[in-house]
Coordinates of C-alpha atoms in Angstrom, one line a residue:
Chain A
M272 CA 0.0 0.0 0.0
T273 CA 1.3 3.5 -0.8
S274 CA 0.2 6.5 1.0
P275 CA 0.3 10.0 -0.6
Q276 CA 3.1 12.3 0.3
P277 CA 2.2 14.3 3.4
G278 CA 1.6 18.0 2.5
P279 CA 2.9 20.8 4.6
E280 CA -0.3 20.8 6.5
A281 CA 0.0 17.1 7.3
Q282 CA 3.5 17.6 8.4
S283 CA 2.6 20.2 10.9
L284 CA -0.2 18.0 12.1
S285 CA 2.1 15.0 12.7
A286 CA 3.1 16.6 16.0
I287 CA -0.4 15.6 17.0
A288 CA -0.8 12.0 17.9
I289 CA -4.5 12.0 18.7
S290 CA -7.2 14.5 17.8
V291 CA -10.8 14.2 18.9
D292 CA -13.3 16.6 17.4
G293 CA -16.8 17.0 18.7
L294 CA -17.1 13.3 19.7
S295 CA -20.4 12.1 21.1
A296 CA -21.6 8.7 22.2
A297 CA -24.7 7.5 23.8
Y298 CA -25.5 4.2 25.5
A299 CA -29.1 3.1 26.0
G300 CA -30.3 6.7 25.5
K301 CA -27.9 8.1 28.1
T302 CA -25.2 10.5 26.9
V303 CA -21.8 9.0 27.7
L304 CA -19.6 11.4 25.7
D305 CA -20.9 14.9 25.1
N306 CA -19.3 16.8 22.2
L307 CA -15.8 16.1 23.4
T308 CA -12.8 17.9 21.7
L309 CA -9.2 17.4 22.6
E310 CA -5.7 17.1 21.1
I311 CA -2.8 15.1 22.3
R312 CA 0.8 15.9 21.3
R313 CA 3.2 13.3 20.1
G314 CA 5.5 12.0 22.8
S315 CA 3.4 13.3 25.6
S316 CA 1.8 11.5 28.5
F317 CA -1.8 12.4 28.7
A318 CA -4.1 11.3 31.5
L319 CA -7.8 11.1 31.5
L320 CA -9.0 11.4 35.0
G321 CA -12.5 10.9 36.1
P322 CA -14.8 8.8 38.3
N323 CA -16.2 5.5 37.0
G324 CA -18.9 6.1 34.4
A325 CA -17.4 9.5 33.3
G326 CA -16.9 8.2 29.8
K327 CA -13.2 7.4 29.8
T328 CA -13.5 3.8 28.7
T329 CA -16.0 4.7 26.0
L330 CA -13.6 7.3 24.6
L331 CA -10.8 4.7 24.6
N332 CA -13.0 2.1 22.9
I333 CA -13.8 4.6 20.2
L334 CA -10.1 5.6 19.7
S335 CA -9.1 1.9 19.5
T336 CA -11.9 1.3 16.9
L337 CA -13.9 -1.1 19.1
R338 CA -16.9 1.2 19.1
R339 CA -18.2 3.7 16.6
P340 CA -18.9 7.2 17.8
D341 CA -22.5 8.5 17.5
G342 CA -21.2 11.9 16.4
G343 CA -18.0 13.8 15.6
S344 CA -14.7 12.3 14.5
A345 CA -11.4 11.1 15.9
R346 CA -8.0 10.4 14.4
V347 CA -5.1 8.4 15.9
A348 CA -1.7 8.8 14.3
G349 CA -3.5 10.7 11.4
A350 CA -5.9 7.8 10.7
D351 CA -9.6 8.2 11.0
V352 CA -10.9 5.7 13.6
V353 CA -14.0 4.9 11.5
R354 CA -12.8 5.1 7.9
Q355 CA -9.1 4.0 8.3
Q356 CA -9.5 1.4 11.0
T357 CA -6.6 -0.9 9.9
E358 CA -4.1 2.0 9.7
A359 CA -5.3 3.3 13.1
R360 CA -5.0 -0.1 14.7
R361 CA -1.5 -0.6 13.4
S362 CA -0.3 2.4 15.2
L363 CA -1.9 1.5 18.5
G364 CA -0.9 -0.6 21.5
V365 CA -3.7 -1.2 23.9
V366 CA -3.7 -2.4 27.5
F367 CA -7.3 -3.0 28.6
Q368 CA -8.8 -2.6 32.0
D369 CA -9.3 -6.3 32.4
S370 CA -6.8 -8.9 31.4
S371 CA -6.9 -9.9 27.8
L372 CA -4.1 -12.5 27.9
D373 CA -4.7 -16.1 27.0
D374 CA -3.9 -17.8 30.2
R375 CA -3.7 -21.3 28.8
L376 CA -0.7 -20.1 26.8
T377 CA 2.8 -19.3 28.1
A378 CA 4.1 -15.8 28.3
W379 CA 6.2 -16.4 25.2
E380 CA 3.2 -17.9 23.3
N381 CA 1.1 -14.9 24.1
L382 CA 3.8 -12.6 22.7
E383 CA 4.3 -14.9 19.6
F384 CA 0.5 -14.7 19.0
H385 CA 0.5 -11.0 19.1
G386 CA 3.5 -10.7 16.8
L387 CA 1.9 -13.0 14.3
V388 CA -1.4 -11.2 14.4
Y389 CA 0.4 -7.9 13.7
G390 CA 2.2 -9.6 10.8
M391 CA 5.7 -9.4 12.2
A392 CA 8.5 -11.4 10.6
P393 CA 9.9 -14.4 12.6
K394 CA 13.3 -12.7 13.4
R395 CA 11.8 -9.5 14.5
R396 CA 9.2 -11.4 16.6
R397 CA 11.9 -13.2 18.5
E398 CA 14.0 -10.1 19.0
R399 CA 11.1 -7.9 20.1
S400 CA 9.6 -10.6 22.3
A401 CA 12.9 -11.1 24.1
A402 CA 13.3 -7.3 24.4
V403 CA 9.9 -6.6 25.9
L404 CA 10.1 -9.6 28.3
A405 CA 13.3 -8.2 29.6
L406 CA 11.7 -4.7 29.8
V407 CA 9.1 -6.0 32.3
E408 CA 11.6 -8.4 33.9
L409 CA 9.7 -11.5 33.1
E410 CA 12.5 -13.4 31.2
D411 CA 12.5 -16.1 33.9
W412 CA 8.8 -16.8 33.3
R413 CA 8.8 -16.9 29.5
D414 CA 7.8 -20.6 29.3
E415 CA 5.4 -20.6 32.2
I416 CA 1.6 -20.8 31.6
V417 CA 0.0 -17.4 32.3
R418 CA -2.6 -19.0 34.5
S419 CA 0.1 -19.3 37.2
F420 CA 1.0 -15.6 37.1
S421 CA 0.1 -13.1 39.8
G422 CA -2.0 -10.0 38.9
G423 CA 1.1 -7.8 38.7
M424 CA 2.9 -10.2 36.4
R425 CA -0.1 -10.4 34.1
R426 CA -0.3 -6.7 34.0
R427 CA 3.4 -6.4 33.1
L428 CA 3.1 -9.0 30.5
E429 CA 0.2 -7.2 29.0
I430 CA 2.1 -4.0 28.8
A431 CA 5.0 -5.8 27.2
R432 CA 2.7 -7.3 24.6
A433 CA 1.1 -3.9 23.8
L434 CA 4.7 -2.6 23.1
L435 CA 5.8 -5.6 21.1
H436 CA 4.9 -4.2 17.6
E437 CA 6.4 -0.8 18.5
P438 CA 3.2 1.2 18.4
Q439 CA 3.4 5.0 18.2
I440 CA 0.6 5.4 20.7
L441 CA -0.1 3.4 23.8
F442 CA -3.5 3.3 25.5
L443 CA -3.6 2.2 29.1
D444 CA -7.1 1.8 30.6
E445 CA -6.7 1.8 34.4
P446 CA -3.3 0.2 33.9
T447 CA -2.2 -0.3 37.4
A448 CA -5.5 -0.8 39.2
G449 CA -5.1 -3.6 41.8
L450 CA -1.3 -3.5 41.6
D451 CA 1.0 -2.8 44.6
A452 CA 2.8 0.5 44.8
Q453 CA 6.2 -0.9 44.0
T454 CA 5.0 -2.5 40.7
R455 CA 3.1 0.7 39.8
V456 CA 6.2 2.8 40.2
R457 CA 8.3 0.4 38.1
I458 CA 5.8 0.3 35.3
W459 CA 5.6 4.1 35.1
R460 CA 9.4 4.2 35.0
Y461 CA 9.5 1.9 32.0
L462 CA 6.9 4.0 30.2
D463 CA 8.6 7.3 30.8
E464 CA 11.9 5.8 29.5
L465 CA 10.1 4.7 26.3
R466 CA 8.5 8.0 25.9
R467 CA 11.8 9.8 25.9
A468 CA 13.6 7.2 23.8
R469 CA 10.9 6.6 21.1
D470 CA 8.6 9.5 21.2
L471 CA 5.8 7.2 22.3
T472 CA 2.5 8.8 23.2
V473 CA 0.9 7.5 26.3
L474 CA -2.8 7.9 26.9
T475 CA -3.9 6.7 30.3
T476 CA -7.3 6.6 31.9
T477 CA -7.4 6.3 35.7
H478 CA -9.2 7.2 38.8
Y479 CA -6.0 7.0 40.9
I480 CA -4.5 10.4 41.6
E481 CA -1.1 9.0 42.2
E482 CA -1.0 7.7 38.7
V483 CA -1.4 11.0 36.9
E484 CA 1.1 13.2 38.9
G485 CA 3.8 12.3 36.3
A486 CA 1.6 13.1 33.3
D487 CA 2.3 16.1 31.1
T488 CA -1.3 16.9 30.7
I489 CA -4.3 15.9 32.8
C490 CA -7.8 16.1 31.5
I491 CA -10.5 15.8 34.0
I492 CA -13.7 14.5 32.6
D493 CA -17.1 13.9 34.2
H494 CA -20.4 13.1 32.7
G495 CA -18.8 12.9 29.2
K496 CA -17.5 16.4 29.3
I497 CA -14.0 17.9 29.8
I498 CA -14.2 20.0 33.0
A499 CA -10.5 21.0 33.2
Q500 CA -7.3 20.4 31.3
G501 CA -3.7 21.3 31.9
S502 CA -0.4 20.3 33.4
P503 CA -0.7 19.0 37.0
E504 CA 1.0 22.3 38.2
A505 CA -1.3 24.5 36.2
L506 CA -4.4 22.6 37.5
K507 CA -3.3 22.9 41.0
A508 CA -2.4 26.6 40.5
Q509 CA -5.8 27.3 39.0
Y510 CA -8.2 25.2 41.0
G511 CA -6.3 24.2 44.2
S512 CA -5.6 26.1 47.3
R513 CA -2.3 26.4 49.2
W514 CA -2.3 26.2 52.9
L515 CA 0.1 27.2 55.6
H516 CA 0.2 24.7 58.5
L517 CA 1.7 26.1 61.7
T518 CA 2.2 25.3 65.3
P519 CA 2.2 28.4 67.7
R520 CA 4.7 28.5 70.6
D521 CA 2.1 28.8 73.3
Q522 CA -1.6 29.4 74.0
A523 CA -1.0 33.2 74.0
A524 CA 0.5 33.0 70.5
L525 CA -2.4 30.8 69.3
E526 CA -4.9 33.3 70.5
A527 CA -3.0 36.2 69.0
I528 CA -2.9 34.6 65.6
Q529 CA -6.6 33.7 65.7
A530 CA -7.4 37.3 66.5
A531 CA -5.2 38.6 63.7
R532 CA -6.4 36.0 61.1
P533 CA -10.0 35.1 61.6
D534 CA -9.8 32.8 58.5
A535 CA -7.4 30.4 60.4
Q536 CA -8.7 26.9 60.8
P537 CA -7.8 24.8 63.9
L538 CA -5.5 21.9 62.9
G539 CA -5.0 19.1 65.4
A540 CA -4.7 19.9 69.1
H541 CA -2.4 22.9 68.9
G542 CA -2.0 23.7 65.2
L543 CA -3.6 26.1 62.8
A544 CA -4.1 26.1 59.0
L545 CA -4.1 29.4 57.1
P546 CA -5.1 29.9 53.5
A547 CA -1.8 30.9 51.8
D548 CA -2.8 31.7 48.2
D549 CA -2.0 35.4 48.7
G550 CA 1.8 35.5 48.9
A551 CA 2.0 39.1 50.2
M552 CA -0.4 38.5 52.9
T553 CA 1.4 35.3 54.0
D554 CA 4.7 37.1 54.0
A555 CA 3.3 39.8 56.1
F556 CA 1.9 37.3 58.5
L557 CA 5.2 35.4 58.8
A558 CA 7.1 38.6 59.4
T559 CA 4.9 39.5 62.3
F560 CA 4.6 36.1 64.0
R561 CA 7.9 34.4 63.0
D562 CA 9.2 34.4 66.6
R563 CA 6.0 33.0 68.1
L564 CA 5.9 29.8 66.0
V565 CA 7.5 26.4 66.6
E566 CA 6.8 24.9 63.2
V567 CA 5.8 26.3 59.8
R568 CA 5.0 24.2 56.7
F569 CA 3.4 25.0 53.4
Q570 CA 0.8 22.5 52.2
D571 CA 0.7 22.6 48.4
P572 CA -2.6 21.9 46.6
T573 CA -3.1 18.3 45.6
L574 CA -4.9 17.0 42.5
E575 CA -7.3 15.3 44.9
S576 CA -8.3 18.8 46.2
V577 CA -8.5 20.0 42.6
F578 CA -10.8 17.2 41.6
L579 CA -12.9 17.8 44.7
S580 CA -13.3 21.4 44.0
L581 CA -14.2 20.8 40.3
T582 CA -16.7 18.0 40.7
G583 CA -17.8 18.5 44.2
R584 CA -17.0 14.9 45.1
Q585 CA -14.3 12.4 45.8
L586 CA -12.9 10.3 43.0
R587 CA -14.4 7.3 44.6
D588 CA -14.2 5.1 47.6
R589 CA -10.7 3.6 47.6
A590 CA -11.3 0.7 49.9
D591 CA -14.4 -0.3 48.0
D592 CA -12.5 -0.1 44.7
Q593 CA -9.6 -2.3 45.9
H594 CA -12.1 -4.8 47.2
N595 CA -13.8 -5.0 43.8
A596 CA -10.5 -5.3 41.9
D597 CA -9.5 -8.2 44.2
K598 CA -12.8 -9.8 43.8
A599 CA -12.6 -9.6 40.0
A600 CA -9.1 -11.0 40.0
G601 CA -10.2 -13.9 42.2
R602 CA -13.1 -14.7 40.1
R603 CA -11.0 -14.8 36.9
G604 CA -8.3 -16.8 38.6
G605 CA -10.8 -19.3 39.9
R606 CA -12.7 -19.9 36.7
R607 CA -9.9 -20.0 34.2
Chain B
M292 CA 5.8 -5.3 3.8
N293 CA 3.6 -7.6 1.7
P294 CA 0.1 -7.4 3.0
I295 CA -0.7 -11.0 2.0
V296 CA 2.3 -12.4 3.9
M297 CA 1.2 -10.3 6.9
A298 CA -2.4 -11.6 6.6
L299 CA -1.2 -15.2 6.3
R300 CA 1.0 -14.8 9.5
G301 CA -2.1 -13.5 11.3
L302 CA -4.1 -16.4 10.1
Y303 CA -1.4 -18.9 11.1
G304 CA -1.2 -17.2 14.6
V305 CA -5.0 -17.5 15.2
W306 CA -5.0 -21.1 14.0
L307 CA -1.9 -22.1 16.0
R308 CA -3.5 -20.7 19.2
E309 CA -6.6 -22.9 18.8
I310 CA -4.4 -26.0 18.2
T311 CA -2.2 -25.2 21.2
R312 CA -5.2 -24.6 23.5
A313 CA -6.8 -27.9 22.3
T314 CA -3.7 -29.9 23.0
R315 CA -3.6 -28.6 26.5
D316 CA -7.3 -29.4 27.2
R317 CA -7.2 -32.9 28.4
A318 CA -10.9 -33.2 29.0
Q319 CA -11.6 -32.5 25.3
L320 CA -9.1 -35.2 24.3
I321 CA -10.5 -37.7 26.7
G322 CA -14.0 -37.1 25.3
G323 CA -12.7 -37.5 21.8
I324 CA -11.3 -40.9 22.7
S325 CA -14.0 -42.3 25.0
R326 CA -16.9 -41.3 22.9
P327 CA -16.1 -43.6 19.9
L328 CA -15.1 -46.4 22.2
I329 CA -18.5 -46.3 24.0
W330 CA -20.4 -46.1 20.8
L331 CA -18.5 -48.8 18.9
L332 CA -17.6 -51.1 21.8
I333 CA -20.9 -51.0 23.7
L334 CA -23.6 -50.0 21.3
G335 CA -21.9 -51.4 18.1
V336 CA -20.9 -54.7 19.6
G337 CA -24.1 -55.0 21.6
L338 CA -26.5 -54.5 18.6
N339 CA -24.3 -56.3 16.0
P340 CA -26.1 -59.6 16.2
Y341 CA -29.6 -58.0 15.8
F342 CA -28.7 -56.3 12.5
R343 CA -30.1 -58.8 10.2
G344 CA -32.9 -58.9 7.8
E345 CA -34.6 -61.7 9.8
V346 CA -38.1 -61.6 11.1
Y347 CA -39.4 -64.5 13.1
G348 CA -36.7 -66.7 11.8
E349 CA -37.6 -65.9 8.2
V350 CA -34.9 -64.1 6.2
R351 CA -36.6 -61.1 4.6
F352 CA -33.6 -59.3 3.1
V353 CA -29.9 -59.7 2.8
I354 CA -27.8 -57.0 4.5
P355 CA -24.3 -56.8 3.2
Y356 CA -22.8 -55.0 6.2
T357 CA -22.4 -55.7 9.9
Y358 CA -23.8 -53.2 12.3
L359 CA -20.3 -52.2 13.4
Q360 CA -19.4 -51.4 9.8
F361 CA -22.7 -49.5 9.4
L362 CA -22.2 -47.5 12.6
F363 CA -18.5 -46.8 12.1
P364 CA -18.8 -43.8 9.7
A365 CA -21.5 -42.3 11.9
V366 CA -19.4 -42.4 15.0
I367 CA -16.8 -40.3 13.1
V368 CA -19.5 -37.8 12.3
L369 CA -20.6 -37.8 16.0
N370 CA -17.0 -37.1 17.2
I371 CA -16.7 -34.3 14.7
M372 CA -20.1 -32.8 15.7
Y373 CA -19.2 -32.8 19.4
T374 CA -15.8 -31.2 18.9
S375 CA -17.0 -28.7 16.3
I376 CA -20.0 -27.5 18.2
Q377 CA -18.1 -27.4 21.5
F378 CA -15.8 -25.0 19.8
A379 CA -18.4 -22.4 20.4
V380 CA -17.3 -22.5 24.1
S381 CA -13.9 -21.2 22.9
V382 CA -15.6 -18.3 21.2
I383 CA -17.7 -17.5 24.2
W384 CA -14.6 -17.8 26.4
D385 CA -12.7 -15.3 24.3
R386 CA -15.6 -12.9 24.5
E387 CA -16.3 -13.3 28.2
F388 CA -12.7 -13.2 29.4
G389 CA -11.6 -10.3 27.2
F390 CA -9.2 -12.1 24.9
L391 CA -11.4 -11.2 22.0
R392 CA -10.5 -7.5 22.3
E393 CA -6.8 -8.3 21.9
V394 CA -7.6 -9.5 18.3
L395 CA -10.2 -7.0 17.6
V396 CA -7.8 -4.0 18.1
S397 CA -5.2 -5.8 15.9
P398 CA -4.9 -4.9 12.2
M399 CA -6.4 -8.2 11.1
P400 CA -9.7 -7.9 9.4
R401 CA -12.6 -9.5 11.3
W402 CA -13.4 -12.2 8.7
L403 CA -9.7 -13.3 8.6
I404 CA -9.7 -13.7 12.4
L405 CA -12.8 -15.8 12.2
L406 CA -11.4 -17.9 9.3
G407 CA -8.3 -18.6 11.4
K408 CA -10.4 -19.6 14.4
V409 CA -12.7 -21.8 12.4
L410 CA -9.8 -23.5 10.6
G411 CA -8.3 -24.2 14.0
G412 CA -11.5 -25.6 15.4
A413 CA -12.0 -27.7 12.2
T414 CA -8.5 -29.0 12.4
V415 CA -9.0 -30.2 16.0
A416 CA -12.4 -31.7 15.1
T417 CA -11.0 -33.5 12.1
L418 CA -8.3 -35.0 14.3
H419 CA -10.9 -36.2 16.8
G420 CA -12.8 -37.7 13.9
A421 CA -9.5 -39.4 12.7
L422 CA -9.1 -40.9 16.1
V423 CA -12.1 -43.1 15.2
L424 CA -10.3 -44.2 12.0
I425 CA -7.8 -46.0 14.2
L426 CA -10.6 -48.3 15.3
A427 CA -11.3 -49.3 11.7
R428 CA -9.7 -52.7 11.9
F429 CA -11.7 -53.4 15.0
A430 CA -14.9 -52.6 13.2
D431 CA -14.0 -54.8 10.3
V432 CA -13.5 -51.9 8.0
T433 CA -10.6 -52.2 5.6
L434 CA -9.3 -49.0 4.2
S435 CA -7.1 -48.0 1.4
L436 CA -4.9 -45.0 1.6
E437 CA -7.0 -43.3 -1.0
Q438 CA -10.2 -43.9 1.0
V439 CA -8.5 -42.4 4.1
A440 CA -7.4 -39.3 2.2
L441 CA -10.8 -38.8 0.7
A442 CA -12.5 -39.4 4.1
L443 CA -10.2 -36.9 5.8
L444 CA -11.0 -34.2 3.2
L445 CA -14.8 -34.7 3.6
M446 CA -14.3 -34.8 7.4
F447 CA -12.5 -31.5 7.3
I448 CA -15.1 -29.7 5.2
L449 CA -17.8 -31.1 7.5
A450 CA -15.9 -29.9 10.5
F451 CA -15.4 -26.5 9.0
G452 CA -19.2 -26.1 8.5
L453 CA -20.1 -27.4 11.9
T454 CA -17.5 -25.2 13.6
S455 CA -18.9 -22.2 11.8
F456 CA -22.3 -23.4 13.1
G457 CA -20.9 -23.4 16.6
V458 CA -19.8 -19.8 16.2
I459 CA -23.3 -18.9 15.1
L460 CA -24.7 -20.6 18.2
A461 CA -22.1 -18.8 20.3
A462 CA -23.3 -15.4 19.1
R463 CA -26.7 -16.3 20.4
V464 CA -25.8 -17.8 23.7
R465 CA -24.8 -15.6 26.5
S466 CA -23.4 -18.0 29.0
F467 CA -21.5 -21.2 29.4
E468 CA -24.2 -22.8 31.4
G469 CA -26.8 -22.1 28.7
F470 CA -24.5 -23.5 26.1
G471 CA -24.2 -26.9 27.8
V472 CA -27.9 -27.4 27.6
F473 CA -28.1 -26.0 24.1
S474 CA -25.4 -28.2 22.7
N475 CA -27.0 -31.4 24.0
T476 CA -30.4 -30.5 22.6
V477 CA -28.8 -29.8 19.2
I478 CA -26.2 -32.5 18.8
L479 CA -28.0 -35.7 20.0
P480 CA -31.2 -35.2 18.1
L481 CA -29.3 -34.3 14.9
Y482 CA -27.2 -37.4 15.4
F483 CA -30.1 -39.8 16.1
T484 CA -32.2 -38.5 13.1
S485 CA -29.3 -38.8 10.7
S486 CA -29.8 -42.4 9.9
S487 CA -26.6 -43.0 11.9
I488 CA -27.7 -45.8 14.2
F489 CA -30.3 -47.3 12.0
P490 CA -30.7 -47.4 8.2
L491 CA -33.5 -45.4 6.6
D492 CA -34.7 -48.6 5.1
P493 CA -34.0 -51.9 6.9
A494 CA -33.8 -53.7 3.6
L495 CA -31.2 -51.2 2.4
T496 CA -33.0 -51.1 -0.9
R497 CA -35.4 -48.2 -0.3
A498 CA -38.3 -50.3 -1.4
Q499 CA -40.0 -50.6 1.9
Q500 CA -38.9 -47.6 3.9
A501 CA -42.2 -45.9 4.4
V502 CA -43.8 -49.1 5.3
T503 CA -41.3 -50.0 7.9
Y504 CA -40.8 -46.7 9.6
P505 CA -43.4 -44.0 10.4
E506 CA -43.5 -41.2 7.9
W507 CA -42.6 -38.5 10.4
L508 CA -39.3 -40.2 11.3
V509 CA -38.4 -40.7 7.6
F510 CA -39.2 -37.0 7.1
L511 CA -37.0 -36.0 10.0
V512 CA -34.2 -38.1 8.6
Q513 CA -34.5 -36.7 5.2
I514 CA -34.5 -33.0 6.2
N515 CA -31.5 -33.5 8.5
P516 CA -28.3 -32.3 6.7
I517 CA -26.2 -34.6 8.9
T518 CA -27.9 -37.6 7.2
Y519 CA -26.2 -36.7 4.0
A520 CA -22.8 -36.1 5.7
V521 CA -23.0 -39.6 7.3
D522 CA -24.1 -41.0 3.9
A523 CA -21.1 -39.4 2.1
L524 CA -18.7 -40.9 4.6
R525 CA -20.4 -44.3 4.4
G526 CA -20.0 -44.1 0.6
V527 CA -16.2 -43.5 1.0
L528 CA -15.5 -45.8 3.9
I529 CA -17.8 -48.9 3.4
N530 CA -18.9 -48.2 -0.1
F531 CA -22.6 -47.9 0.8
N532 CA -24.9 -45.0 0.0
Q533 CA -28.6 -44.5 0.8
F534 CA -28.7 -41.4 -1.4
A535 CA -27.1 -40.2 -4.6
P536 CA -23.3 -40.0 -3.7
A537 CA -23.0 -36.5 -5.0
M538 CA -25.8 -35.3 -2.7
G539 CA -23.7 -35.9 0.5
V540 CA -20.7 -34.0 -0.8
G541 CA -23.0 -31.2 -2.0
V542 CA -24.7 -30.9 1.4
I543 CA -21.3 -30.9 3.3
V544 CA -19.9 -28.1 1.0
A545 CA -23.1 -26.1 1.2
M546 CA -23.1 -26.2 5.0
A547 CA -19.5 -25.1 5.1
V548 CA -20.2 -22.1 2.8
V549 CA -23.5 -21.0 4.2
F550 CA -22.6 -21.4 7.9
F551 CA -19.2 -19.6 7.5
V552 CA -20.9 -16.7 5.7
V553 CA -23.5 -16.3 8.4
A554 CA -20.9 -16.7 11.1
T555 CA -18.8 -13.9 9.5
I556 CA -21.8 -11.6 9.4
D557 CA -22.5 -12.3 13.0
F558 CA -18.9 -11.9 14.0
A559 CA -18.5 -8.6 12.2
R560 CA -21.4 -7.2 14.1
Q561 CA -19.8 -7.7 17.5

């Protein structure tokens, strides 16, 4: 197949890995995506953050050509996800929310299958399979049946498989849900290395705040709409509040501060928290009370507080979530 | 890179996965071996003495085959039917446990994915059918190499059609539990009404069929496509046909084409 030479316009567009234009989707009469428009730069790490049911997975399914949009259009690596499905799929690596490995095959056979289905030549299959297995440190398990793998090992194998055919874009749907913190850190380290080395674009959906701190751009979506987008710092600066946590020297100091700053909130038994967004005011306060404080600490805004102030609710109940993830893993493990 | 080579690699990958999975599934293999043994050893041997054209000591017609010989080709078809239709479980499995998405986001076209899967399932089913061939000597069936080759070809086309049929069932069944019931209510009635365990005409001459068996049964046997598959294999293996020899081959090929096309349409819709 020959593709036409890219014109100047196409060349300037190639810096864009994913573009979504006015995308809409409905499920059983309910709007899941509402006229969504966004652009993702090549080589960036883009995180879609939102509670369950916000439309993240639907968006990912449309971008990976598993579902047709009900309105609007989307392009991945320049290929339209409806009209140029094969081209779009070729440039994508996808890690799904639930395991999509064949657990009656060995790790190596799963990779071999993937390589064959993506039409890779035997030599390249062997080289790439060995390389990605090493990347996720599973070389010692290459001939083990996947059924015997732990959740974390499966996840790593799945990420290795998605990278096997050297995609330009990697989709990660809740990639590290149900993984321990150590594995989560390690996986993100691999992905960041790849991004730098190969200009890989990473699109992640998650409802774990910790997972998006390292992203270049965070896009918070809720009810199928983008409610905020920007770098973690920009979002915190725009929507979060900074606080000054302090411990007065004695009861007299505490009362003096409370008198001077009626907006101070009590913090613990002896502490106080002051809103610290206004730098000049904070400096003035510190200049006055410096000698009467035992401890002073700035509390930067967190994405959690950003999310809270934007949507008016917590991302979701953590304990409940972990419980469900374990339950799902147990059910799969048991039946397979 | 040559797109045809890439497509063939994908096809081989999907086929190979089915074969690898089947060789690791002991239960399926045990079923494939025990089923023909039960049918031939118990039913075949048990009924062998009664398969004669004799009524009250008076010889009515001469039957040139033993019951074991008569039953032998049908047991091959039965083994193929079970394995092929059980293949739907593999399709449901892929769908329920998420593996399907791994192939659906790959650059392979849907119909090619399905072709690979069906070829894989048909290969396994043909091998299960071929297991019965090993028992040929026991059933007093002598086979030339030519007969075996022709039989394997017919078996494969039949397995291809039935495997596609399994995929069509899978698209309509939502659960494993439902499929168990479904497959038994499909396979056994089809098998019993395919003139597999009794000839359509006890005299094997078609002269007295409607007299001997009730019309509804004859009707059921005649509309059952499996009847013609069994007949085609009997033609090849024991040189006996109840229908025109071309008819069996025609029905087997027609099933393969029609079921695969319907299965492709179903699969593309997912």
